[in-house]
Each structure stands twice: as structure tokens, then as C-alpha cells.
XYZ file of N, CA and C in Angstrom:
666
model
N -34.530 -26.071 -51.652
C -33.487 -25.920 -50.638
C -33.617 -24.561 -49.994
N -33.425 -24.545 -48.683
C -33.505 -23.283 -47.966
C -32.214 -22.501 -48.177
N -32.378 -21.181 -48.290
C -31.241 -20.286 -48.498
C -31.113 -19.390 -47.288
N -29.911 -19.346 -46.733
C -29.643 -18.493 -45.571
C -29.273 -17.107 -46.068
N -30.192 -16.155 -45.837
C -29.937 -14.780 -46.295
C -29.180 -13.946 -45.286
N -28.749 -14.521 -44.163
C -27.965 -13.786 -43.175
C -28.782 -12.916 -42.249
N -30.114 -12.958 -42.391
C -30.947 -12.128 -41.527
C -31.045 -12.745 -40.149
N -31.258 -11.874 -39.156
C -31.350 -12.325 -37.773
C -32.783 -12.720 -37.475
N -32.987 -13.925 -36.937
C -34.314 -14.437 -36.691
C -34.793 -14.178 -35.265
N -33.865 -14.100 -34.292
C -34.282 -13.932 -32.902
C -34.352 -12.459 -32.549
N -35.259 -12.135 -31.625
C -35.481 -10.735 -31.279
C -34.318 -10.156 -30.503
N -33.718 -10.942 -29.618
C -32.656 -10.397 -28.785
C -31.278 -10.574 -29.355
N -31.153 -11.094 -30.572
C -29.834 -11.387 -31.122
C -29.082 -10.117 -31.464
N -29.773 -9.114 -31.997
C -29.104 -7.898 -32.443
C -28.580 -7.079 -31.276
N -29.170 -7.237 -30.098
C -28.753 -6.449 -28.952
C -27.571 -7.046 -28.223
N -27.318 -8.327 -28.403
C -26.237 -8.982 -27.689
C -25.013 -9.079 -28.584
N -23.795 -8.904 -28.022
C -22.592 -9.000 -28.847
C -22.369 -10.414 -29.347
N -21.697 -10.509 -30.469
C -21.397 -11.816 -31.049
C -20.472 -12.591 -30.110
N -20.656 -13.897 -29.974
C -19.801 -14.655 -29.056
C -18.324 -14.513 -29.356
N -17.973 -14.314 -30.627
C -16.557 -14.189 -30.979
C -16.035 -12.766 -30.834
N -16.892 -11.828 -30.414
C -16.458 -10.430 -30.322
C -15.510 -10.211 -29.154
N -15.638 -10.999 -28.101
C -14.708 -10.877 -26.987
C -15.210 -9.927 -25.924
N -14.428 -9.792 -24.836
C -14.866 -8.957 -23.703
C -14.888 -7.476 -24.029
N -14.090 -7.015 -25.015
C -14.056 -5.595 -25.322
C -15.405 -5.116 -25.872
N -16.025 -5.924 -26.700
C -17.326 -5.532 -27.240
C -18.368 -5.467 -26.132
N -18.307 -6.411 -25.186
C -19.247 -6.370 -24.079
C -19.015 -5.133 -23.212
N -17.759 -4.780 -22.995
C -17.461 -3.593 -22.194
C -17.948 -2.327 -22.884
N -17.770 -2.256 -24.213
C -18.256 -1.092 -24.947
C -19.768 -0.997 -24.891
N -20.447 -2.137 -24.969
C -21.908 -2.108 -24.908
C -22.390 -1.665 -23.537
N -21.731 -2.170 -22.474
C -22.110 -1.729 -21.128
C -21.840 -0.250 -20.945
N -20.712 0.230 -21.498
C -20.374 1.643 -21.382
C -21.394 2.508 -22.096
N -21.837 2.057 -23.289
C -22.833 2.823 -24.030
C -24.159 2.864 -23.282
N -24.496 1.762 -22.619
C -25.759 1.731 -21.880
C -25.706 2.607 -20.634
N -24.487 2.828 -20.088
C -24.349 3.577 -18.846
C -24.032 5.054 -19.073
N -23.995 5.513 -20.301
C -23.680 6.917 -20.561
C -24.721 7.827 -19.927
N -24.209 8.887 -19.304
C -25.098 9.843 -18.649
C -25.271 11.062 -19.548
N -26.379 11.729 -19.376
C -26.666 12.878 -20.238
C -25.746 14.047 -19.891
N -25.700 14.401 -18.605
C -24.864 15.531 -18.201
C -24.463 15.383 -16.747
N -23.207 15.726 -16.457
C -22.714 15.731 -15.094
C -21.791 16.929 -14.925
N -21.890 17.598 -13.781
C -21.101 18.812 -13.584
C -20.791 19.006 -12.108
N -19.848 19.889 -11.859
C -19.455 20.264 -10.501
C -18.933 21.696 -10.539
N -19.240 22.470 -9.516
C -18.822 23.865 -9.449
C -17.908 24.078 -8.242
N -17.007 25.046 -8.373
C -16.134 25.426 -7.262
C -16.219 26.939 -7.084
N -15.992 27.386 -5.863
C -16.035 28.798 -5.519
C -14.620 29.374 -5.532
N -14.492 30.561 -6.069
C -13.217 31.273 -6.079
C -13.260 32.321 -4.971
N -12.374 32.231 -3.971
C -12.435 33.174 -2.850
C -12.007 34.581 -3.255
N -12.261 35.523 -2.378
C -11.859 36.909 -2.631
C -10.336 37.027 -2.613
N -9.834 37.904 -3.444
C -8.401 38.087 -3.547
C -7.723 37.149 -4.513
N -8.493 36.244 -5.136
C -7.943 35.277 -6.087
C -8.606 35.494 -7.444
N -7.795 35.504 -8.489
C -8.285 35.651 -9.860
C -8.039 34.361 -10.618
N -9.078 33.813 -11.210
C -8.981 32.575 -11.970
C -9.413 32.842 -13.401
N -8.499 32.641 -14.348
C -8.762 32.872 -15.762
C -8.722 31.544 -16.509
N -9.644 31.382 -17.463
C -9.748 30.160 -18.248
C -9.722 30.533 -19.726
N -8.850 29.852 -20.465
C -8.799 30.046 -21.912
C -8.435 28.719 -22.559
N -9.388 28.139 -23.278
C -9.170 26.868 -23.987
C -8.680 25.788 -23.039
N -9.347 25.664 -21.878
C -9.031 24.657 -20.861
C -7.635 24.841 -20.262
N -7.065 26.017 -20.378
C -5.826 26.378 -19.689
C -6.188 27.327 -18.564
N -5.893 26.947 -17.332
C -6.327 27.689 -16.150
C -5.139 28.418 -15.544
N -5.322 29.691 -15.267
C -4.319 30.519 -14.603
C -4.933 31.090 -13.334
N -4.273 30.856 -12.207
C -4.766 31.313 -10.910
C -3.750 32.294 -10.331
N -4.218 33.482 -9.959
C -3.366 34.511 -9.370
C -3.863 34.822 -7.964
N -2.930 34.936 -7.031
C -3.280 35.214 -5.647
C -2.179 35.969 -4.938
N -2.302 36.137 -3.633
C -1.298 36.902 -2.875
C 0.105 36.291 -2.938
N 0.217 34.971 -3.068
C 1.514 34.311 -3.042
C 2.134 34.124 -4.424
N 1.389 34.401 -5.486
C 1.963 34.245 -6.815
C 0.939 33.771 -7.825
N 1.451 33.178 -8.911
C 0.616 32.740 -10.032
C 0.916 31.289 -10.362
N -0.124 30.518 -10.648
C 0.007 29.118 -11.052
C -0.746 28.902 -12.356
N -0.198 28.026 -13.196
C -0.802 27.727 -14.498
C -0.892 26.215 -14.669
N -2.000 25.751 -15.240
C -2.156 24.318 -15.492
C -2.980 24.115 -16.753
N -2.561 23.131 -17.538
C -3.209 22.809 -18.797
C -4.107 21.586 -18.594
N -5.398 21.736 -18.894
C -6.362 20.646 -18.758
C -6.873 20.163 -20.115
N -6.109 20.368 -21.171
C -6.579 19.975 -22.495
C -6.678 18.469 -22.665
N -5.998 17.717 -21.812
C -6.075 16.263 -21.899
C -7.349 15.719 -21.257
N -8.097 16.555 -20.553
C -9.329 16.110 -19.891
C -10.525 16.351 -20.806
N -11.369 15.362 -21.015
C -12.518 15.524 -21.919
C -13.697 16.212 -21.236
N -13.504 17.442 -20.764
C -14.552 18.158 -20.046
C -14.598 19.603 -20.543
N -15.676 20.286 -20.185
C -15.825 21.717 -20.465
C -15.590 22.492 -19.167
N -14.761 23.524 -19.235
C -14.454 24.362 -18.070
C -14.785 25.799 -18.442
N -15.658 26.415 -17.658
C -16.015 27.811 -17.928
C -16.501 28.468 -16.633
N -16.528 29.782 -16.656
C -16.931 30.553 -15.483
C -18.421 30.851 -15.555
N -19.122 30.497 -14.482
C -20.548 30.798 -14.389
C -20.751 32.246 -13.963
N -19.909 32.696 -13.013
C -19.933 34.077 -12.552
C -18.502 34.487 -12.235
N -18.360 35.650 -11.619
C -17.016 36.156 -11.343
C -16.271 35.288 -10.338
N -17.010 34.639 -9.440
C -16.361 33.842 -8.391
C -16.837 32.382 -8.385
N -17.247 31.874 -9.539
C -17.720 30.490 -9.609
C -17.310 29.881 -10.940
N -16.735 28.675 -10.877
C -16.269 27.962 -12.063
C -17.006 26.642 -12.142
N -17.397 26.275 -13.346
C -18.149 25.041 -13.556
C -17.374 24.112 -14.484
N -17.335 22.841 -14.107
C -16.726 21.794 -14.929
C -17.819 20.785 -15.250
N -18.049 20.520 -16.526
C -19.138 19.626 -16.890
C -18.749 18.730 -18.063
N -19.513 17.650 -18.197
C -19.320 16.690 -19.279
C -20.674 16.227 -19.782
N -20.861 16.277 -21.093
C -22.106 15.830 -21.714
C -21.893 14.478 -22.388
N -22.843 13.588 -22.153
C -22.873 12.271 -22.805
C -21.539 11.535 -22.634
N -21.102 11.424 -21.402
C -19.838 10.754 -21.111
C -20.046 9.444 -20.392
N -19.063 8.580 -20.489
C -19.101 7.344 -19.733
C -18.552 7.598 -18.327
N -18.656 6.653 -17.427
C -18.210 6.890 -16.043
C -16.747 7.292 -15.919
N -15.890 6.735 -16.769
C -14.475 7.080 -16.683
C -14.235 8.531 -17.079
N -14.925 9.010 -18.089
C -14.786 10.409 -18.479
C -15.391 11.337 -17.436
N -16.497 10.922 -16.850
C -17.127 11.752 -15.825
C -16.270 11.858 -14.569
N -15.432 10.845 -14.318
C -14.573 10.889 -13.131
C -13.530 11.993 -13.220
N -13.206 12.444 -14.452
C -12.211 13.507 -14.594
C -12.753 14.862 -14.158
N -14.071 14.974 -13.941
C -14.649 16.244 -13.497
C -14.123 16.603 -12.115
N -14.210 15.671 -11.189
C -13.739 15.942 -9.836
C -12.219 16.120 -9.796
N -11.507 15.417 -10.672
C -10.057 15.584 -10.726
C -9.694 17.015 -11.102
N -10.358 17.562 -12.108
C -10.089 18.946 -12.514
C -10.418 19.918 -11.384
N -11.534 19.690 -10.708
C -11.910 20.570 -9.594
C -10.889 20.488 -8.462
N -10.403 19.289 -8.169
C -9.414 19.144 -7.109
C -8.118 19.859 -7.472
N -7.705 19.764 -8.721
C -6.494 20.464 -9.153
C -6.661 21.981 -8.998
N -7.804 22.511 -9.399
C -8.016 23.954 -9.301
C -8.108 24.406 -7.849
N -8.725 23.594 -6.985
C -8.771 23.939 -5.570
C -7.377 23.931 -4.957
N -6.526 22.988 -5.371
C -5.148 22.977 -4.889
C -4.386 24.211 -5.378
N -4.667 24.650 -6.594
C -4.028 25.863 -7.093
C -4.467 27.080 -6.291
N -5.752 27.141 -5.943
C -6.248 28.259 -5.139
C -5.617 28.245 -3.748
N -5.525 27.060 -3.152
C -4.878 26.954 -1.842
C -3.409 27.347 -1.918
N -2.754 26.992 -3.011
C -1.341 27.302 -3.151
C -1.053 28.790 -3.239
N -1.879 29.533 -3.965
C -1.629 30.972 -4.123
C -2.162 31.789 -2.949
N -2.896 31.155 -2.030
C -3.389 31.870 -0.855
C -2.659 31.484 0.424
N -2.452 30.186 0.640
C -1.814 29.709 1.869
C -0.441 29.096 1.621
N -0.292 28.346 0.536
C 0.949 27.631 0.272
C 0.959 26.267 0.940
N 1.829 25.390 0.459
C 1.908 24.022 0.973
C 3.239 23.809 1.678
N 3.170 22.995 2.736
C 4.355 22.668 3.526
C 4.403 21.163 3.762
N 5.531 20.547 3.425
C 5.781 19.126 3.686
C 6.971 19.017 4.628
N 6.830 18.214 5.665
C 7.910 17.990 6.620
C 8.465 16.584 6.451
N 9.792 16.470 6.536
C 10.466 15.185 6.370
C 11.417 14.963 7.549
N 11.438 13.731 8.052
C 12.292 13.365 9.189
C 13.379 12.397 8.748
N 14.556 12.514 9.409
C 15.664 11.604 9.142
C 15.532 10.397 10.071
N 15.640 9.217 9.503
C 15.564 7.972 10.283
C 16.873 7.223 10.105
N 17.559 6.923 11.214
C 18.807 6.170 11.134
C 19.003 5.421 12.439
N 19.692 4.284 12.356
C 19.953 3.454 13.523
C 21.358 3.679 14.078
N 22.346 3.834 13.195
C 23.734 3.979 13.653
C 24.426 5.185 13.023
N 24.461 5.227 11.706
C 25.165 6.317 11.024
C 24.239 7.539 10.906
N 24.581 8.644 11.553
C 23.712 9.841 11.453
C 23.705 10.400 10.035
N 22.540 10.757 9.560
C 22.395 11.342 8.229
C 22.666 12.837 8.328
N 23.632 13.310 7.558
C 23.971 14.734 7.537
C 23.369 15.370 6.285
N 22.619 16.432 6.487
C 21.954 17.113 5.378
C 22.384 18.569 5.361
N 22.809 19.035 4.194
C 23.174 20.438 3.995
C 22.253 21.029 2.935
N 21.777 22.244 3.182
C 20.892 22.948 2.252
C 21.676 24.094 1.631
N 21.872 24.045 0.326
C 22.731 25.002 -0.368
C 21.979 25.630 -1.540
N 22.683 26.552 -2.216
C 22.173 27.240 -3.406
C 20.819 27.896 -3.142
N 20.806 28.774 -2.171
C 19.612 29.567 -1.837
C 18.422 28.677 -1.492
N 18.680 27.653 -0.698
C 17.629 26.761 -0.171
C 16.883 26.002 -1.256
N 17.586 25.657 -2.332
C 16.935 24.918 -3.414
C 17.571 23.553 -3.670
N 18.736 23.271 -3.061
C 19.440 22.018 -3.289
C 19.727 21.368 -1.942
N 19.469 20.060 -1.864
C 19.716 19.291 -0.642
C 20.873 18.335 -0.898
N 21.871 18.369 -0.016
C 23.012 17.462 -0.110
C 22.986 16.514 1.091
N 22.978 15.216 0.829
C 22.866 14.195 1.869
C 24.206 13.461 1.965
N 24.735 13.391 3.170
C 26.023 12.732 3.403
C 25.878 11.694 4.519
N 26.805 10.733 4.510
C 26.933 9.723 5.566
C 25.709 8.827 5.677
N 24.982 8.632 4.570
C 23.851 7.713 4.598
C 24.391 6.283 4.630
N 24.094 5.553 5.694
C 24.609 4.209 5.936
C 26.143 4.180 5.913
N 26.743 5.317 6.280
C 28.196 5.394 6.311
C 28.855 5.547 4.961
N 28.093 5.746 3.905
C 28.667 5.862 2.564
C 29.333 7.218 2.375
N 30.386 7.255 1.571
C 31.121 8.490 1.312
C 30.500 9.314 0.191
N 29.637 8.719 -0.581
C 29.044 9.422 -1.704
C 28.143 10.552 -1.195
N 28.123 11.654 -1.936
C 27.270 12.801 -1.610
C 26.061 12.772 -2.541
N 24.895 12.624 -1.962
C 23.656 12.630 -2.745
C 23.168 14.064 -2.860
N 23.004 14.513 -4.087
C 22.643 15.916 -4.346
C 21.289 15.940 -5.052
N 20.307 16.581 -4.424
C 18.944 16.628 -4.968
C 18.558 18.080 -5.183
N 18.199 18.403 -6.417
C 17.729 19.756 -6.749
C 16.209 19.767 -6.740
N 15.636 20.665 -5.969
C 14.176 20.742 -5.875
C 13.601 21.367 -7.148
N 12.324 21.161 -7.345
C 11.647 21.750 -8.494
C 11.528 23.264 -8.333
N 11.240 23.927 -9.436
C 11.137 25.386 -9.419
C 10.042 25.836 -8.458
N 10.344 26.856 -7.681
C 9.377 27.403 -6.739
C 9.332 26.700 -5.399
N 10.191 25.708 -5.168
C 10.209 24.952 -3.912
C 11.477 25.322 -3.142
N 11.323 25.657 -1.872
C 12.450 25.975 -1.002
C 12.472 25.010 0.174
N 13.667 24.800 0.712
C 13.873 23.858 1.811
C 14.444 24.608 2.998
N 13.924 24.332 4.172
C 14.410 24.932 5.407
C 14.596 23.823 6.438
N 15.590 24.013 7.292
C 15.782 23.093 8.411
C 14.923 23.556 9.583
N 14.203 22.618 10.196
C 13.329 22.967 11.316
C 14.168 23.427 12.503
N 13.737 24.530 13.116
C 14.501 25.102 14.218
C 14.213 24.413 15.545
N 13.015 23.892 15.724
C 12.620 23.336 17.015
C 12.667 21.811 17.062
N 12.801 21.149 15.911
C 12.807 19.694 15.860
C 14.121 19.232 15.256
N 14.766 18.279 15.916
C 16.027 17.742 15.405
C 15.773 16.787 14.234
N 16.720 16.782 13.311
C 16.661 15.869 12.155
C 15.349 16.012 11.392
N 15.006 17.233 11.059
C 13.788 17.480 10.290
C 14.020 18.645 9.338
N 13.493 18.508 8.116
C 13.495 19.593 7.141
C 12.072 19.829 6.673
N 11.814 21.045 6.191
C 10.490 21.416 5.697
C 10.631 21.963 4.285
N 9.730 21.561 3.424
C 9.706 22.046 2.047
C 8.470 22.904 1.851
N 8.663 24.074 1.213
C 7.583 25.031 1.018
C 7.428 25.332 -0.472
N 6.190 25.628 -0.864
C 5.936 26.011 -2.248
C 4.462 26.253 -2.483
N 4.165 26.833 -3.635
C 2.771 27.105 -4.003
C 2.140 25.943 -4.766
N 2.932 25.229 -5.551
C 2.427 24.114 -6.360
C 2.589 22.815 -5.572
N 1.468 22.203 -5.199
C 1.526 20.987 -4.384
C 2.207 19.848 -5.134
N 2.106 19.810 -6.450
C 2.754 18.745 -7.216
C 4.273 18.889 -7.169
N 4.771 20.105 -7.303
C 6.220 20.301 -7.276
C 6.788 20.071 -5.882
N 6.037 20.448 -4.844
C 6.507 20.204 -3.481
C 6.563 18.712 -3.198
N 5.511 17.999 -3.556
C 5.476 16.559 -3.292
C 6.487 15.802 -4.138
N 6.706 16.230 -5.382
C 7.714 15.579 -6.219
C 9.118 15.813 -5.674
N 9.373 16.996 -5.129
C 10.679 17.258 -4.521
C 10.891 16.353 -3.312
N 9.842 16.146 -2.515
C 9.944 15.211 -1.386
C 10.213 13.793 -1.883
N 9.579 13.417 -2.979
C 9.793 12.077 -3.522
C 11.232 11.895 -3.985
N 11.831 12.929 -4.581
C 13.219 12.836 -5.020
C 14.153 12.642 -3.829
N 13.886 13.364 -2.740
C 14.722 13.218 -1.551
C 14.558 11.827 -0.952
N 13.320 11.344 -0.891
C 13.067 10.024 -0.333
C 13.707 8.918 -1.176
N 13.591 9.023 -2.493
C 14.124 7.987 -3.371
C 15.650 7.973 -3.394
N 16.266 9.115 -3.071
C 17.725 9.151 -3.048
C 18.291 8.361 -1.878
N 17.458 8.061 -0.884
C 17.914 7.355 0.322
C 17.325 5.960 0.428
N 17.092 5.317 -0.682
C 16.613 3.936 -0.638
C 17.764 2.988 -0.313
N 17.502 2.028 0.532
C 18.518 1.053 0.920
C 18.607 -0.024 -0.158
N 19.822 -0.288 -0.615
C 20.041 -1.272 -1.675
C 20.785 -2.491 -1.119
N 20.408 -3.649 -1.630
C 21.100 -4.912 -1.331
C 21.078 -5.266 0.155
N 20.058 -4.841 0.862
C 19.902 -5.187 2.271
C 18.424 -5.426 2.547
N 18.142 -6.033 3.673
C 16.764 -6.309 4.060
C 16.131 -5.006 4.544
N 15.180 -4.477 3.791
C 14.579 -3.193 4.145
C 13.684 -3.297 5.377
N 13.367 -4.502 5.823
C 12.614 -4.649 7.067
C 13.504 -4.394 8.270
N 14.795 -4.588 8.090
C 15.757 -4.373 9.168
C 16.438 -3.018 9.031
N 16.841 -2.642 7.830
C 17.520 -1.376 7.588
C 16.464 -0.347 7.168
N 15.998 0.405 8.131
C 14.926 1.376 7.908
C 15.463 2.792 7.716
N 16.756 2.935 7.512
C 17.341 4.263 7.363
C 16.768 4.961 6.132
N 16.631 6.276 6.245
C 16.118 7.062 5.124
C 15.544 8.377 5.592
N 14.986 9.112 4.656
C 14.311 10.383 4.926
C 12.875 10.233 4.456
N 11.933 10.390 5.381
C 10.526 10.092 5.098
C 9.647 11.305 5.399
N 8.527 11.385 4.676
C 7.544 12.440 4.934
C 6.833 12.138 6.241
N 6.820 13.116 7.128
C 6.167 12.949 8.423
C 4.881 13.751 8.545
N 4.755 14.825 7.786
C 3.563 15.679 7.899
C 3.411 16.490 6.624
N 2.161 16.728 6.251
C 1.892 17.537 5.061
C 0.656 18.388 5.302
N 0.617 19.552 4.674
C -0.538 20.440 4.839
C -0.203 21.813 4.300
N -0.909 22.828 4.781
C -0.663 24.194 4.370
C 0.388 24.819 5.269
N 0.948 25.919 4.822
C 1.997 26.579 5.597
C 1.397 27.135 6.895
N 2.022 26.808 8.000
C 1.570 27.289 9.292
C 0.585 26.382 9.996
N 0.204 25.289 9.409
C -0.752 24.389 10.064
C -1.459 23.541 9.047
N -2.316 22.653 9.527
C -3.050 21.760 8.639
C -4.160 22.518 7.937
N -4.571 21.962 6.812
C -5.631 22.578 6.000
C -6.973 22.541 6.737
């Protein structure tokens, strides 16, 4: 009688996943086959800006202030090649891990832009009948919205730290948000926008709200 010793008889059997392994095993095998040896990207640090790196924690200092960001969740190496050049690299990573290289570089470039030029977001009031009244209080850090769709409730939105709000002098029904951290500026705009969502009505007809109309650096587009 023949005895099955469990050995594999076909040449290509060991390389292919077991039929019962499922799609996850196939994805892992494809990922292992697509691993790259090394991938990197460098960014330039302009004059007047200091960029310090310690254990994937980046601190950027410039004329407008200081920004800090923690990149420990990213599986990459960040170090300075020279005084004005930073390199982000990944060894033996899959495509998803390698994609975080450009993300880290984009974050650091936004930090450099923030401490040199600053970010400005403009928002416009949209209404059909009931005018939206906006008051800026507490040293330009809190926005109070009244008369949205004729409601008596006062919507009060506190901006994130380092973000200030100004009413545009030359454009009616417009406010501008300024700050060094693009994430905090954009999140503050999102809070203002979400506070004016229309409920229990057809949003195709009731378009009232406060929306972002323009974004870029302070004084003009990037």
C-alpha cells in the first residue's frame, strides 16, 4: 500500500498559496514579491528656517513661529543629509509603506510654508432669504453664527490654537482664517462649515451655509 508522506510532488505547488488560504495569503504573497529594496525622497530647507529631527519628531522654526509634528507612526527613516536638506527613506518596504514617504515630505513642506508665509482660508456666506449674521469675539478666536435659516439658536465655534479669524474688508459676507498650521486652519474651517449644515430639508434646494471659497498662503496663492 502506498503511504502519503505529505511531501509536495509538483514543482510549482510550494510557490502557490493553498486554495483554502483565502485572498489574504495571495495578497501577502504579491506584497512580498513587490517589495522594493530602497526608496527615498529629499526636501530642501530654505534660508531662515531651522528644521530639527529627533526620533522622527520634527520641529520647524521660522520667522512666523514654531511647528512640531510627530511622525513615529510612519514606518520610515527621517534624517538630515546636510544643513539644508532632509531625507526620508524606507528599506525593504511594500508599496503601501513606501507611499508614506511622500506624505511625510508633504507634511514637512507644509510646516516650512507655515512658518515662512502662513496659510489663509477664505469662507463665504451663502443664503437665499435669511441673512447669516457672524460675530467674531474673544480676540478673533471664536465665531458666533446667528439667524441661520431664521433660527434663534446661536452657533458658537472656537477655532483651534494659533488660528485667528478676520472679516474681509473689501468683500461682503466673507471671513478669512489665518494660521501657521494648515491642519488647524482647515479643521477650523470644517467646524464652521459643519455648524451650518441644513437638517431635515432638501439640501439641493436649501443651499444656505458657510463654505470655503479660496485657500492658499497669506497674501496670495502659493
